[in-house]
Coordinates of C-alpha atoms and ligand atoms in Angstrom, one line a residue:
Q1 CA 103.5 86.3 -106.0
I2 CA 101.9 83.8 -103.5
P3 CA 101.6 81.2 -106.3
A4 CA 105.2 81.7 -107.3
I5 CA 106.2 81.4 -103.6
I6 CA 104.0 78.1 -103.4
A7 CA 105.5 76.6 -106.7
L8 CA 108.9 77.3 -105.1
F9 CA 108.1 75.5 -102.0
D10 CA 106.5 72.7 -103.8
Q11 CA 110.1 72.2 -105.4
L12 CA 112.0 72.0 -102.3
S13 CA 113.1 68.6 -101.1
V14 CA 111.2 67.1 -98.0
D15 CA 113.9 68.1 -95.6
D16 CA 114.0 71.7 -97.1
R17 CA 110.0 71.9 -96.7
L18 CA 110.4 71.0 -93.1
A19 CA 113.4 73.2 -92.5
L20 CA 111.1 76.0 -94.2
L21 CA 108.1 75.4 -91.9
W22 CA 110.3 75.3 -89.0
Y23 CA 111.7 78.8 -89.7
A24 CA 108.5 80.2 -90.6
Y25 CA 107.2 79.1 -87.4
T26 CA 110.2 80.4 -85.4
E27 CA 110.3 83.6 -87.2
M28 CA 106.7 84.4 -87.5
G29 CA 106.1 83.2 -84.0
K30 CA 105.0 86.9 -83.2
T31 CA 102.8 87.0 -86.1
I32 CA 101.2 83.7 -85.7
T33 CA 100.8 83.6 -81.7
P34 CA 98.1 85.9 -81.4
A35 CA 96.1 83.6 -83.6
A36 CA 97.3 80.6 -82.0
P37 CA 95.1 77.8 -82.3
G38 CA 92.5 77.3 -79.8
A39 CA 92.2 74.2 -77.7
A40 CA 89.1 73.3 -79.4
R41 CA 91.0 73.1 -82.8
L42 CA 93.7 70.8 -81.3
Q43 CA 91.4 68.4 -79.9
F44 CA 91.1 66.6 -83.3
A45 CA 95.0 66.5 -83.5
E46 CA 95.5 65.7 -80.0
R47 CA 95.5 62.0 -80.2
L48 CA 97.9 62.2 -83.1
L49 CA 100.4 64.5 -81.3
N50 CA 100.2 62.3 -78.1
E51 CA 101.3 59.5 -80.2
I52 CA 104.2 61.1 -81.7
K53 CA 105.2 62.5 -78.3
Q54 CA 105.5 58.6 -77.4
M55 CA 107.7 58.0 -80.1
P56 CA 111.8 57.9 -80.2
N57 CA 113.3 60.8 -81.8
E58 CA 113.8 58.9 -85.3
G59 CA 110.2 57.8 -85.3
Q60 CA 109.2 61.5 -84.8
M61 CA 111.4 62.8 -87.6
Q62 CA 110.0 59.8 -89.9
V63 CA 106.6 60.7 -89.2
M64 CA 107.3 64.3 -90.1
R65 CA 108.9 63.4 -93.4
E66 CA 106.2 61.0 -94.3
L67 CA 103.7 63.8 -93.9
A68 CA 105.6 66.0 -96.2
L69 CA 106.1 63.3 -98.8
R70 CA 102.6 62.4 -98.6
S71 CA 103.2 58.6 -97.7
D72 CA 100.5 56.3 -97.3
T73 CA 100.8 55.5 -93.5
P74 CA 98.1 55.3 -90.9
I75 CA 99.2 58.6 -89.4
S76 CA 99.2 60.5 -92.9
R77 CA 95.8 59.2 -93.4
T78 CA 94.6 60.6 -90.1
Y79 CA 96.3 64.0 -91.0
G80 CA 94.7 64.0 -94.3
Y81 CA 91.2 63.9 -92.7
F82 CA 92.1 67.2 -90.7
S83 CA 90.8 70.6 -92.0
V84 CA 93.1 72.9 -93.1
N85 CA 92.9 75.0 -90.2
T86 CA 93.6 71.8 -88.1
K87 CA 96.4 70.9 -90.2
L88 CA 97.9 74.3 -89.4
A89 CA 97.3 74.0 -85.8
F90 CA 98.9 70.5 -86.0
W91 CA 102.0 71.9 -87.1
Y92 CA 102.0 74.8 -84.9
E93 CA 101.7 72.4 -81.8
L94 CA 104.3 70.1 -83.0
G95 CA 106.3 73.2 -83.3
E96 CA 105.6 74.1 -79.7
L97 CA 106.6 70.4 -78.7
M98 CA 109.9 70.8 -80.4
K99 CA 110.7 73.9 -78.4
Q100 CA 109.9 72.2 -75.3
G101 CA 112.0 69.5 -76.0
L102 CA 109.4 66.9 -76.5
V103 CA 109.8 66.4 -80.1
T104 CA 113.3 66.0 -81.9
P105 CA 114.7 69.5 -82.5
V106 CA 116.3 70.9 -85.4
P107 CA 120.2 70.4 -84.8
T108 CA 122.0 73.2 -83.5
G109 CA 124.2 74.5 -86.0
Y110 CA 121.8 73.5 -89.0
Q111 CA 122.2 75.7 -92.0
M112 CA 119.6 76.1 -94.0
S113 CA 119.9 75.4 -97.7
P114 CA 119.9 78.3 -100.4
G115 CA 116.5 77.2 -101.5
V116 CA 114.8 77.4 -98.2
E117 CA 116.6 81.0 -97.6
V118 CA 114.8 82.1 -101.0
V119 CA 111.4 81.1 -100.1
L120 CA 111.9 82.3 -96.6
E121 CA 112.9 85.7 -97.7
A122 CA 110.1 85.8 -100.1
I123 CA 107.3 85.0 -97.1
K124 CA 108.7 87.4 -95.1
K125 CA 108.1 90.3 -97.2
L126 CA 104.5 89.5 -97.3
D127 CA 101.9 90.7 -94.8
A128 CA 100.5 88.4 -92.0
G129 CA 97.4 87.5 -93.8
Q130 CA 99.3 86.6 -97.2
Q131 CA 101.9 84.5 -94.9
I132 CA 99.2 82.5 -93.3
T133 CA 97.8 82.0 -97.0
V134 CA 101.3 80.5 -98.0
L135 CA 101.6 78.3 -95.0
R136 CA 98.1 77.0 -95.4
N137 CA 99.0 75.9 -98.9
A138 CA 102.2 74.1 -97.7
V139 CA 100.3 72.2 -95.1
V140 CA 97.1 71.3 -97.0
D141 CA 98.6 69.0 -99.2
M142 CA 100.7 67.1 -96.8
G143 CA 99.8 63.9 -95.3
Y144 CA 97.8 61.1 -97.1
D145 CA 94.4 61.7 -99.2
S146 CA 93.2 58.6 -100.7
D147 CA 90.6 60.9 -102.8
A148 CA 93.6 62.8 -104.3
A149 CA 95.6 59.8 -105.0
S150 CA 93.1 57.9 -106.6
S151 CA 92.3 60.7 -109.3
E152 CA 95.8 61.1 -110.2
Ligands
LIG201 O1 118.5 66.8 -89.1 O2 92.8 77.7 -86.2 C1 115.8 69.2 -90.9 C2 94.9 80.5 -88.3 C3 117.2 68.8 -91.7 C4 93.4 80.9 -87.5 C5 115.5 68.4 -89.7 C6 95.5 79.5 -87.8 C7 118.2 68.2 -90.8 C8 92.7 79.6 -87.2 C9 114.6 69.0 -92.0 C10 115.8 70.8 -90.9 C11 94.6 80.7 -89.7 C12 95.5 81.9 -87.9 C13 116.5 67.5 -89.0 C14 94.8 78.3 -87.0 C15 117.6 67.5 -89.6 C16 93.3 78.5 -86.9 C17 114.5 68.5 -89.0 C18 96.7 79.5 -88.3 C19 116.2 66.7 -87.6 C20 95.6 77.2 -86.6 C21 113.3 69.5 -89.1 C22 97.9 78.8 -87.8 C23 112.0 69.2 -88.5 C24 99.3 79.0 -88.2 C25 111.8 68.5 -87.6 C26 99.8 80.1 -89.4 C27 111.1 70.4 -88.7 C28 100.0 78.2 -87.8 C29 109.7 70.7 -88.2 C30 101.4 77.9 -88.2 C31 109.0 71.7 -88.5 C32 102.3 76.8 -88.3 C33 107.7 72.2 -87.6 C34 103.7 76.3 -88.6 C35 107.0 73.2 -88.2 C36 104.4 75.3 -87.9 C37 107.3 71.3 -86.6 C38 104.2 77.3 -89.4 C39 106.1 73.8 -87.4 C40 105.5 74.9 -88.3

C-alpha cells in the first residue's frame, strides 16, 4: 500500500504536504530519533539551513513552500543536488529548528485538513521501515531538479 499512500500524498496541496511532513515528523519523532541524521550528513545541508535560519518568518515559509512546489529558485536547486538521505536530514533539521523556535512554527490551533489526516493515519499503520520509505518518496521530488524539468 506504499505506492497508494505516495499517490495520495502527491495529490495534496502544498500547505497540506508541509503539514503532513510536520505531523509525520512530530508523531514519528520516536521512530526517527534513533536514526537521527548524523552530523556528517548535515554538513552538506548546513549552509542552506543557516541561510534559512537568518530569514524572516515569511521568507522561511516561502522557502519551504517553494521546495514543496519544486519552484526554480537557488535554494530549490541546491536542495535538488542533495542525496535522498540528505534531503531527509534537511527536513528533519528544519523540524528541529521549528521546535526550537528558530524557524517559523505551525500556528497553535492549526487543524489539519481531512486529506492530511487520511495520509497520516495510513502512514501510522506502517512499520518504521515503510514509514521511512514513504517519507523518502515525499521529499525526494521536492526542490528543483533541472534534469527532471527538461525531460518533462
Ligand atoms: O500557517 O541519514 C502550514 C535514515 C499551513 C538513515 C504551515 C534517515 C498553515 C540515514 C502548511 C501547516 C534513512 C533513517 C503554516 C537519514 C500555516 C539518514 C507551516 C532518515 C505556517 C536522514 C508548515 C531520516 C510548515 C528521516 C512550516 C526519516 C511545515 C527524517 C514544516 C524525517 C514541516 C524527517 C517540516 C521529517 C517537516 C521531517 C519542517 C519527516 C519536517 C519533517
